[in-house]
CSV table of C-alpha atoms in Angstrom, one decimal:
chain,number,residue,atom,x,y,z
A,250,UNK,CA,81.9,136.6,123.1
A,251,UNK,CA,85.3,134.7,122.9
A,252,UNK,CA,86.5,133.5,126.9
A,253,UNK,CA,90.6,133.1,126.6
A,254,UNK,CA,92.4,131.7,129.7
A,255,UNK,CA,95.5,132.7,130.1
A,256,UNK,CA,97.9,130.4,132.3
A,257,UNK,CA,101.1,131.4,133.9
A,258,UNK,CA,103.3,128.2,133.2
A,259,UNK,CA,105.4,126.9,136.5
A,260,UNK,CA,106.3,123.5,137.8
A,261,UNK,CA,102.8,123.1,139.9
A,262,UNK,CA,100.6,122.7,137.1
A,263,UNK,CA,97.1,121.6,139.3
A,264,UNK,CA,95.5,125.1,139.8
A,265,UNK,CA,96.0,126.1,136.5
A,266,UNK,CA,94.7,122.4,134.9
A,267,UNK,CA,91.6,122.8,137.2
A,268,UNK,CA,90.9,126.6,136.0
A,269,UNK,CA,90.6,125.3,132.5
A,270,UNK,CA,88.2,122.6,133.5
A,271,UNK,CA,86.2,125.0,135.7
A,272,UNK,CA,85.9,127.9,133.3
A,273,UNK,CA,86.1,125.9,130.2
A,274,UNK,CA,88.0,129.2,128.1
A,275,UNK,CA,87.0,129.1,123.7
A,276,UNK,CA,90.8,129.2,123.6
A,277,UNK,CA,93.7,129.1,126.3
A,278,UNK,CA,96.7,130.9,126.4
A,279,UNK,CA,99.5,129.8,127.7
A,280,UNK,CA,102.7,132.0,128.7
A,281,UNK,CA,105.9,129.3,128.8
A,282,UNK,CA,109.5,130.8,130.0
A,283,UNK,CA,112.3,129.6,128.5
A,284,UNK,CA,113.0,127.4,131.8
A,285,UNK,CA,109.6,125.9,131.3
A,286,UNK,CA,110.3,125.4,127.4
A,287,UNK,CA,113.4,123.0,128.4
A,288,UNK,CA,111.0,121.0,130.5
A,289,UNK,CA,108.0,121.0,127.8
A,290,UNK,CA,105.5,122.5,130.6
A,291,UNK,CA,103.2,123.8,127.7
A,292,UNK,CA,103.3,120.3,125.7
A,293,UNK,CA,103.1,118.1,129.2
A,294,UNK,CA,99.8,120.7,130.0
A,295,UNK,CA,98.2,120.2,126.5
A,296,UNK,CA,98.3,116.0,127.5
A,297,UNK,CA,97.2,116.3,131.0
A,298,UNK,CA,93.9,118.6,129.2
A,299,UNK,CA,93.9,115.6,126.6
A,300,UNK,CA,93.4,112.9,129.3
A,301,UNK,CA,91.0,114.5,131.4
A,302,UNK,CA,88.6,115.1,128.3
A,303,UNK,CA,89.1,118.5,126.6
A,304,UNK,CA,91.6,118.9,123.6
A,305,UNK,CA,93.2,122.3,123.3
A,306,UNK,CA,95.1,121.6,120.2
A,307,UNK,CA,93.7,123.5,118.0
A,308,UNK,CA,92.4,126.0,120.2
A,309,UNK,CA,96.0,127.2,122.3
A,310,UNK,CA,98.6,130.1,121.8
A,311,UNK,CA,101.9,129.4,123.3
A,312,UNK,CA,103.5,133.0,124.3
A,313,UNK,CA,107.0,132.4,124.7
A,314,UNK,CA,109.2,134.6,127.6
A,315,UNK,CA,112.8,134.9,127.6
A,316,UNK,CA,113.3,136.6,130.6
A,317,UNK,CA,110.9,135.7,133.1
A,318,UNK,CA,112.0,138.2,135.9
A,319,UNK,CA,111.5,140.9,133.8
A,320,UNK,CA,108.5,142.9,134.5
A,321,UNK,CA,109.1,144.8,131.4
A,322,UNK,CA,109.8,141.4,128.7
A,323,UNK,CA,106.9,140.0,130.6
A,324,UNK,CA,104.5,143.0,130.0
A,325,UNK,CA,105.9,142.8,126.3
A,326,UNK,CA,104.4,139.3,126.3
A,327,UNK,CA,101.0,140.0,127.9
A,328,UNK,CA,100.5,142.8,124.9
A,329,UNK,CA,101.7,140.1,121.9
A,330,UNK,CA,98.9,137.8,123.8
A,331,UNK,CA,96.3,140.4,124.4
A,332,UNK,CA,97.1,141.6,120.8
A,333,UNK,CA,95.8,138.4,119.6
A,334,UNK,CA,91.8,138.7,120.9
A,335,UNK,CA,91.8,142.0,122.2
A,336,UNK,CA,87.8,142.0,121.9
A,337,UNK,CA,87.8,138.5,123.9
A,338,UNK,CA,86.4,138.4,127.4
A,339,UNK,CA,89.7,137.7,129.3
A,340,UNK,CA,90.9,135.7,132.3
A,341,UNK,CA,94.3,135.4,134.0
A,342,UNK,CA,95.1,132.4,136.3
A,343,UNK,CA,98.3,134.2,138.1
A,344,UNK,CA,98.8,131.5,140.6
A,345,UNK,CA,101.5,130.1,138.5
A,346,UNK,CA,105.2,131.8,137.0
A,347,UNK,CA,107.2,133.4,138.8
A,348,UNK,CA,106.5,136.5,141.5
A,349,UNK,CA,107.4,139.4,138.5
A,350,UNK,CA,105.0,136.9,136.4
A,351,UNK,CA,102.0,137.2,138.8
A,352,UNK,CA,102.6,140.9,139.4
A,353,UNK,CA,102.6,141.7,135.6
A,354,UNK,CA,99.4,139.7,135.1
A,355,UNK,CA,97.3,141.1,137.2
A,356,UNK,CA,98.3,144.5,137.0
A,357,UNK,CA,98.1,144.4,133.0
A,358,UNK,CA,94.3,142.9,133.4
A,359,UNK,CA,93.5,144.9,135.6
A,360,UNK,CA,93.8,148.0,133.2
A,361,UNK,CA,92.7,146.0,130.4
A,362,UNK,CA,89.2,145.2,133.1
A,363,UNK,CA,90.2,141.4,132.6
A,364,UNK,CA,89.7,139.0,135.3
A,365,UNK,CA,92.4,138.1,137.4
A,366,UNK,CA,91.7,134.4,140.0
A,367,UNK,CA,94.6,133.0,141.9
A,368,UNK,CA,94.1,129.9,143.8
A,369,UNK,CA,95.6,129.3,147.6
A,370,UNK,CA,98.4,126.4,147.7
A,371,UNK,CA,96.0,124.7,150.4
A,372,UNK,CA,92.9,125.2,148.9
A,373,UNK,CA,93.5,124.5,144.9
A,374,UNK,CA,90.3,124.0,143.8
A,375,UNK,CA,88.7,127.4,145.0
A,376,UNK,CA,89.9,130.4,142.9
A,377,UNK,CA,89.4,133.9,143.9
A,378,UNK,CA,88.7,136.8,142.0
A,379,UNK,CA,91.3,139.2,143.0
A,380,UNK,CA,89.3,142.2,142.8
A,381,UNK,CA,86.3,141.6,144.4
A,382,UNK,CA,85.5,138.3,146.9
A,383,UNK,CA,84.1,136.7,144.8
A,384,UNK,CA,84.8,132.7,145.0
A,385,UNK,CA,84.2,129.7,142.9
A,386,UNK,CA,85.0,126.5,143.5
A,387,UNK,CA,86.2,123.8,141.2
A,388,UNK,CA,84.3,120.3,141.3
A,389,UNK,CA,86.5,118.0,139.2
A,390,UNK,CA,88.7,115.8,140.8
A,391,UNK,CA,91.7,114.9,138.6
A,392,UNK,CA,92.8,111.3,137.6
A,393,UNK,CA,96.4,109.8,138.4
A,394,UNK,CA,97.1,110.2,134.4
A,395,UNK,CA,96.2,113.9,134.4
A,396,UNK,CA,98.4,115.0,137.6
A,397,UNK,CA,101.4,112.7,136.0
A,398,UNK,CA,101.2,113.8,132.9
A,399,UNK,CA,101.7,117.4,134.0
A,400,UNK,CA,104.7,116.7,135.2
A,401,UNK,CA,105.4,114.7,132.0
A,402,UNK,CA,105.1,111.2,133.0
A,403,UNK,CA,102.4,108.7,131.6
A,404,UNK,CA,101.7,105.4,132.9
A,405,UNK,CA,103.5,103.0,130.9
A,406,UNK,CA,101.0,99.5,131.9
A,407,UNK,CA,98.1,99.6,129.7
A,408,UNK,CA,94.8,100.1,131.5
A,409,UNK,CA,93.4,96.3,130.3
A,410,UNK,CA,96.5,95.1,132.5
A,411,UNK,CA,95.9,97.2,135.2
A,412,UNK,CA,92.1,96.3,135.2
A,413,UNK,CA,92.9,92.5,135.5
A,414,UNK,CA,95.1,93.0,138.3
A,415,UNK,CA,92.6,94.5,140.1
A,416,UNK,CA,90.3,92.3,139.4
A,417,UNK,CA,92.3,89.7,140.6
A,418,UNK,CA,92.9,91.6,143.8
A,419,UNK,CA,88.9,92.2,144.3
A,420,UNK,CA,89.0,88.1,144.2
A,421,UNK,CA,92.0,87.8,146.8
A,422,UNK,CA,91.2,90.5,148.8
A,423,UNK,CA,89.5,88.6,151.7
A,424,UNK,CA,92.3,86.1,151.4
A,425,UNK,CA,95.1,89.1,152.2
A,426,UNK,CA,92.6,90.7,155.0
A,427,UNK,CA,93.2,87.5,157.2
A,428,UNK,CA,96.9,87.2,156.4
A,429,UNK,CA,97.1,91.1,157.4
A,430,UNK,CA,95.7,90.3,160.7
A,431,UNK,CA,98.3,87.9,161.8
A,432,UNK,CA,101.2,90.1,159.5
A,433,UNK,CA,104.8,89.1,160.7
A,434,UNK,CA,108.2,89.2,158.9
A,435,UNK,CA,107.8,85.6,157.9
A,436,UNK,CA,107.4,84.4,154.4
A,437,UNK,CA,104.0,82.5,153.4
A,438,UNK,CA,105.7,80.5,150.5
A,439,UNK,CA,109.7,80.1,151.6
A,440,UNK,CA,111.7,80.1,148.9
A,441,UNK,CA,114.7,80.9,147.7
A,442,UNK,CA,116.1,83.6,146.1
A,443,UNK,CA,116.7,82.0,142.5
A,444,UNK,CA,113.1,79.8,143.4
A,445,UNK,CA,111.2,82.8,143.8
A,446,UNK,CA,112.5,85.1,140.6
A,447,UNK,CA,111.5,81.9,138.4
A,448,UNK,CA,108.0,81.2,140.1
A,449,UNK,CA,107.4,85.3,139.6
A,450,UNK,CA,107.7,84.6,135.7
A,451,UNK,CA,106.3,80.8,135.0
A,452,UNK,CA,104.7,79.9,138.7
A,453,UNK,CA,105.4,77.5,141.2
A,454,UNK,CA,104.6,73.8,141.7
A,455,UNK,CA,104.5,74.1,145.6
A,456,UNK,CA,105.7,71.3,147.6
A,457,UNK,CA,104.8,70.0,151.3
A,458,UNK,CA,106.6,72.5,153.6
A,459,UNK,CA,106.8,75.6,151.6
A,460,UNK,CA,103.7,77.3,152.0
A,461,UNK,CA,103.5,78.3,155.7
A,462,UNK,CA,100.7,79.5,156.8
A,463,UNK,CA,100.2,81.6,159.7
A,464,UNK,CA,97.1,80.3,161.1
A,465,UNK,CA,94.8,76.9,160.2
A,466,UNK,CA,92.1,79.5,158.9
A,467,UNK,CA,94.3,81.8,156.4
A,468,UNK,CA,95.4,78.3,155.1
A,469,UNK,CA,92.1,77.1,154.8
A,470,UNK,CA,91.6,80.3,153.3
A,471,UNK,CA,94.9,80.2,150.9
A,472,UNK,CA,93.9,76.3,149.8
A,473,UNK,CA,90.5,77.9,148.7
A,474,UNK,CA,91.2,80.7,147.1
A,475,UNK,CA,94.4,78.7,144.8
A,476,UNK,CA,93.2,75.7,144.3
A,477,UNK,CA,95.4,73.5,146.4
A,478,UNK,CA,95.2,70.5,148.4
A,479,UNK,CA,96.4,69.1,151.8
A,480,UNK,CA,96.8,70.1,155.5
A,481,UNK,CA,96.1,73.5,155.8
A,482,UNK,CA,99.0,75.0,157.5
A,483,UNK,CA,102.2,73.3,156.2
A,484,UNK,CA,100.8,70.7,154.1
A,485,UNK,CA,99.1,72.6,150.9
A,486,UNK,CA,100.8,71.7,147.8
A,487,UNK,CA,99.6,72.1,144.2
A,488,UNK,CA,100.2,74.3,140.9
A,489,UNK,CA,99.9,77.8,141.2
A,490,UNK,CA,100.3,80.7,138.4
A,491,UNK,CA,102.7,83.8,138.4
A,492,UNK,CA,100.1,85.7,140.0
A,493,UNK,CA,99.3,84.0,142.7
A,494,UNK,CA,103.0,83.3,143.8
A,495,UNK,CA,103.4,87.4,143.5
A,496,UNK,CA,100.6,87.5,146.2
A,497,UNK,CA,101.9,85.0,148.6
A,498,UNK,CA,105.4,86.4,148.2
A,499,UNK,CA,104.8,89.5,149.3
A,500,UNK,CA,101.7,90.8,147.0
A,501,UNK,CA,99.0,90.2,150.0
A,502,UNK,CA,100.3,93.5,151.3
A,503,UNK,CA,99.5,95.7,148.7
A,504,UNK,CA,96.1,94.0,147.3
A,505,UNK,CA,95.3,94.6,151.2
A,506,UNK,CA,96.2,98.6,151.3
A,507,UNK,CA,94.4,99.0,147.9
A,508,UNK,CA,91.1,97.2,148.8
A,509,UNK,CA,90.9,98.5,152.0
A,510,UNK,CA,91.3,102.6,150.0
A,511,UNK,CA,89.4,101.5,147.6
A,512,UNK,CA,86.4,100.3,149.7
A,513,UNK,CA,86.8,103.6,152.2
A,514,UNK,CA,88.1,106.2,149.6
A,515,UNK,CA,84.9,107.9,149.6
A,516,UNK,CA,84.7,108.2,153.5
A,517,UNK,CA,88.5,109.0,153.5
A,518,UNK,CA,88.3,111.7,150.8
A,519,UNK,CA,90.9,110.2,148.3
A,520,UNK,CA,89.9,109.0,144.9
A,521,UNK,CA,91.3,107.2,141.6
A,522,UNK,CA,92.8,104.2,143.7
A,523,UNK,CA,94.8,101.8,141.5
A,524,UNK,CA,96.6,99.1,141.6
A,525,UNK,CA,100.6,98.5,140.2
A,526,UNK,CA,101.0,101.5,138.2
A,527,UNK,CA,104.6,101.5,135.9
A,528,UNK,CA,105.1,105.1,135.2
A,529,UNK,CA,107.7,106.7,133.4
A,530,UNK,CA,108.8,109.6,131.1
A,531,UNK,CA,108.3,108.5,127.1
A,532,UNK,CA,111.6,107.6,125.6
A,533,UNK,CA,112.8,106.4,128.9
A,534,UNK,CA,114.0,102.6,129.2
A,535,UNK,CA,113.6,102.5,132.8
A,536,UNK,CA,110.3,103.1,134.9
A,537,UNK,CA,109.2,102.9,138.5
A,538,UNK,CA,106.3,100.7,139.5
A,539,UNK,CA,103.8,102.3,142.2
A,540,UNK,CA,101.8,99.6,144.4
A,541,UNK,CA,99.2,101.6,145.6
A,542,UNK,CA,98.4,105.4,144.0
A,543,UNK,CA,95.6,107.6,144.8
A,544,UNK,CA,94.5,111.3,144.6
A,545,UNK,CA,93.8,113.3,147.7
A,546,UNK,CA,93.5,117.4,148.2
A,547,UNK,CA,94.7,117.0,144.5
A,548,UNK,CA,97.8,115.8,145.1
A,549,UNK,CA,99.3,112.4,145.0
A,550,UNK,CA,99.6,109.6,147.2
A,551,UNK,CA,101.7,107.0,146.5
A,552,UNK,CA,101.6,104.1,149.3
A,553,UNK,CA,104.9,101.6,148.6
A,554,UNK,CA,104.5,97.8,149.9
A,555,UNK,CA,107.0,95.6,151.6
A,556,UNK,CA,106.3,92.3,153.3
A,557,UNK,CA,108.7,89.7,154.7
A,558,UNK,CA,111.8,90.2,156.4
A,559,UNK,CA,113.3,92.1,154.4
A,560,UNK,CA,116.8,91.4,156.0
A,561,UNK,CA,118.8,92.3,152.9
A,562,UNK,CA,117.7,96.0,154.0
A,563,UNK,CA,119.2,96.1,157.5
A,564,UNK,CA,119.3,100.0,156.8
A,565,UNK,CA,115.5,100.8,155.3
A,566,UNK,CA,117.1,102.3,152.2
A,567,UNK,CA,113.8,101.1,150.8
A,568,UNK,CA,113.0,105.2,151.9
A,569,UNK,CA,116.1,106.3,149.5
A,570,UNK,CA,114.0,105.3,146.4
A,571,UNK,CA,110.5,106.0,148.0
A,572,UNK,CA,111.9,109.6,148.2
A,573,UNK,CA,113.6,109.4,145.1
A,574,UNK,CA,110.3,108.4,143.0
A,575,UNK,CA,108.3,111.5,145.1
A,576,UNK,CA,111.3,114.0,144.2
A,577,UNK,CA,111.2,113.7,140.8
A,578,UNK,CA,108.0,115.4,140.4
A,579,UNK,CA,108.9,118.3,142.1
A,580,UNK,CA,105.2,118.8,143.7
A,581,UNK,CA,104.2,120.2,146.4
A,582,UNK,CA,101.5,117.7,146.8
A,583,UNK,CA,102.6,114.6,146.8
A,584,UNK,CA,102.5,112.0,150.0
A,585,UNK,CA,104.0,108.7,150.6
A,586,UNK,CA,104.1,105.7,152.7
A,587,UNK,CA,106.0,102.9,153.6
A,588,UNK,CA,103.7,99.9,154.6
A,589,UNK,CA,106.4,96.9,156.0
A,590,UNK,CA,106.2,93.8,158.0
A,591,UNK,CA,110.0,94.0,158.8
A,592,UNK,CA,111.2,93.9,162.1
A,593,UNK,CA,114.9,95.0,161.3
A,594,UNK,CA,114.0,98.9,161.3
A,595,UNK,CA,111.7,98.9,165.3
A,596,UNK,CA,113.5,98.8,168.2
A,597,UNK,CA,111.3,97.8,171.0
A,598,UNK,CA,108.5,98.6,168.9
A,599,UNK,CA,109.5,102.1,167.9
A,600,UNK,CA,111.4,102.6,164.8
A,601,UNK,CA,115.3,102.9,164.8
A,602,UNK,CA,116.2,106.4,165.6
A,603,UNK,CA,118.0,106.5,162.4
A,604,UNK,CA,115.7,105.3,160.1
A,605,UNK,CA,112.7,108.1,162.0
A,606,UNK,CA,115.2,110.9,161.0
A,607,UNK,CA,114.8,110.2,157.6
A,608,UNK,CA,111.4,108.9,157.6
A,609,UNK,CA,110.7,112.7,158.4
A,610,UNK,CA,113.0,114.1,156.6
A,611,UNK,CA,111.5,112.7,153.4
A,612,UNK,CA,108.2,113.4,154.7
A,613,UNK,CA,107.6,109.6,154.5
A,614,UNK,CA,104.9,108.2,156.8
A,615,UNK,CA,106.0,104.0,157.9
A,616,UNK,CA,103.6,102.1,158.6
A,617,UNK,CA,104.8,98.8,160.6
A,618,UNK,CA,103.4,95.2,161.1
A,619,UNK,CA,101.5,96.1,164.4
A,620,UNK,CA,99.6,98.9,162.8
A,621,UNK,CA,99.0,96.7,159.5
A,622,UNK,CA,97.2,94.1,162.2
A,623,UNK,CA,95.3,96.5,164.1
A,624,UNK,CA,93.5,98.2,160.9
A,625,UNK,CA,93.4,94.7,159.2
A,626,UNK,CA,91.0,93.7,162.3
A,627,UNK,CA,89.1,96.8,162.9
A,628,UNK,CA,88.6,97.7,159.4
A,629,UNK,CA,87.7,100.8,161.1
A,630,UNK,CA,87.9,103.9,158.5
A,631,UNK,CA,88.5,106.7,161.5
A,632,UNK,CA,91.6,104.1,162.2
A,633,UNK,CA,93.2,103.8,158.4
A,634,UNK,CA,92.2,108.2,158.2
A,635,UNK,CA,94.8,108.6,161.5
A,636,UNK,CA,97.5,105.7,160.1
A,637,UNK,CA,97.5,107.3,156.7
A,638,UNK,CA,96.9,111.2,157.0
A,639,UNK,CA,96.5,112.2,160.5
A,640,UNK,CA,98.8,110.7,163.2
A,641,UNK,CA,102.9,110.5,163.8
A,642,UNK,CA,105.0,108.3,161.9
A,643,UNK,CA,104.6,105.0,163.6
């Protein structure tokens, strides 16, 4: 017999992605208001299904709704769907629409002795059958590219870049462990403004005097890992590429929060950790770059980096566009940090009033130089579990 899946289109497209992978219908249909038809939900939903491994275009109904508060327009739609495979064994996800949505659904399967599941906000890979208690629980764990892409975004770096950065990271990721244990807001290779865009795009001859390393053993360390030559702590000099001034211009920081996931992530129950992700929506110009992303409870966590000073910021409205970048998804499930080594934002080691306001507000966990030291030594996963998901901002 014929399994149909039928989806209630809304902005929070996970429970309804993972009852497709979980029941794995002959043919999905998929009821898209108007509201959701301005947004392309149903097309954005057809390429999350595409990237995690199961192509629904030939094998889909869209059901269009007009009014989407209307119990009796929305029971109109239910028949025109129904109509379609009335001899098909039938499921309706009605976690997702609106309320009158939901209602409609599972009264209309329930007198048509379809299957109604709905899946708990906090728990959305378990569905339960509404008329019985029966449970089932969903084992696949979404990829970065799958939650994005419901949402209609797509990463815009291709995955072979993506994969070399990484790699390098895997290399240097010793190297921005011991600079992480001494982290301060002082620069590792000082220069100037102008200096610094050019070595990000050609690399750097460094000189005597610019690199400054914190310790005699990180620039032992540094003179190892790149190649260069002289004393170890203000004396290294030698030709360096475009990657390696991005790491000691601030890039340790982030190659340090993504190996240290990416080792634990198992432990810390998070998965798909990567490294520099560009995403944006196709057609756009413009883009925002992520510098450590992850999955967790099947949502997204997105973990932004800044090392130095950063005394151009004397306000942190670094947490204007960390909230900005969250907000545009619109999901309920979505986390961020702020990882910095900049002193301007603590008063006597607490943050600024000011700045904790909006830190909560935004829901935006900070993450400051001392705490970057202490898990940088310990390496202890119970420690990064509390700094990430568990304890206060900090």
């Amino acid at each position: 017999m014929t399994r149909v899946l039928l989806c209630l289109l809304s902005r929070q497209h996970v429970p309804n992605l993972l009852s497709v992978h979980h029941f794995r219908p002959d043919r999905l249909v998929l009821v898209e208001s108007t509201a959701m038809a301005k947004g392309n939900a149903a097309k954005s939903f057809l390429k999350a299904l595409e990237y995690g491994g199961i192509d629904y275009a030939d094998r889909h109904d869209i059901e269009p709704l007009e009014a989407e508060d209307d119990l009796e327009a929305i029971r109109g739609a239910l028949r025109r769907a129904y109509g379609k495979y009335p001899t098909a064994q039938w499921i309706a996800n009605v976690t997702g629409g609106t309320k009158p949505m939901s209602i409609a659904a599972y009264e209309f399967f329930k007198a048509t002795a379809g299957e109604a599941i709905y899946t708990n906000a906090n728990r959305p890979n378990e569905f339960l059958f509404l008329d019985s208690e029966r449970r089932e629980q969903c084992d696949y764990k979404l990829s970065i590219r799958e939650f994005l892409a419901g949402y209609g975004f797509d990463i815009r770096r291709k995955d072979e870049k993506i994969c070399q950065a990484e790699e390098r990271a895997r290399q240097w990721a010793p190297c921005a462990r011991l600079i992480a244990q001494e982290a301060s807001s002082r620069d590792i290779l000082d220069l100037s403004d102008s200096d610094r865009k050019i070595a990000r795009r050609k690399g750097w001859n460094i000189q005597v005097g610019q690199l400054r390393a914190p310790s005699e053993e990180i620039g032992r360390e540094i003179g190892k890992v790149f190649s260069l030559t002289g004393e170890p702590q203000d004396g290294l000099h030698g030709e360096i590429d475009k990657y390696a001034v991005d790491f000691l211009t601030g890039g340790w920081l982030e190659v340090f929060f993504w190996d240290s996931l990416t080792r634990h992530q198992k432990a810390l129950g998070i998965w798909d950790v990567r490294l520099g992700l560009e995403v944006g929506r196709p057609g756009d110009v413009s883009g925002n770059e992520f510098d450590v992303t992850f999955m967790r409870d099947y949502g997204l966590g997105m973990l932004e980096c800044k090392s130095g000073s950063q005394s151009h910021d004397q306000g942190g409205d670094v947490l204007y566009k960390v909230e900005a970048v969250t907000r545009q998804f619109g999901a309920l499930r979505v986390q961020s940090c702020l990882a910095t080594t900049a002193e301007n934002i603590f008063r006597d080691g607490e943050l600024k009033p000011s700045i904790k306001n909006r830190a909560e507000i935004y829901r935006c966990r900070i993450i400051g130089a001392s705490a970057i030291r202490k898990i940088a030594k310990s390496d202890s996963v119970e420690e990064l579990r509390q700094l990430l998901f568990e304890a206060k901002e900090r």
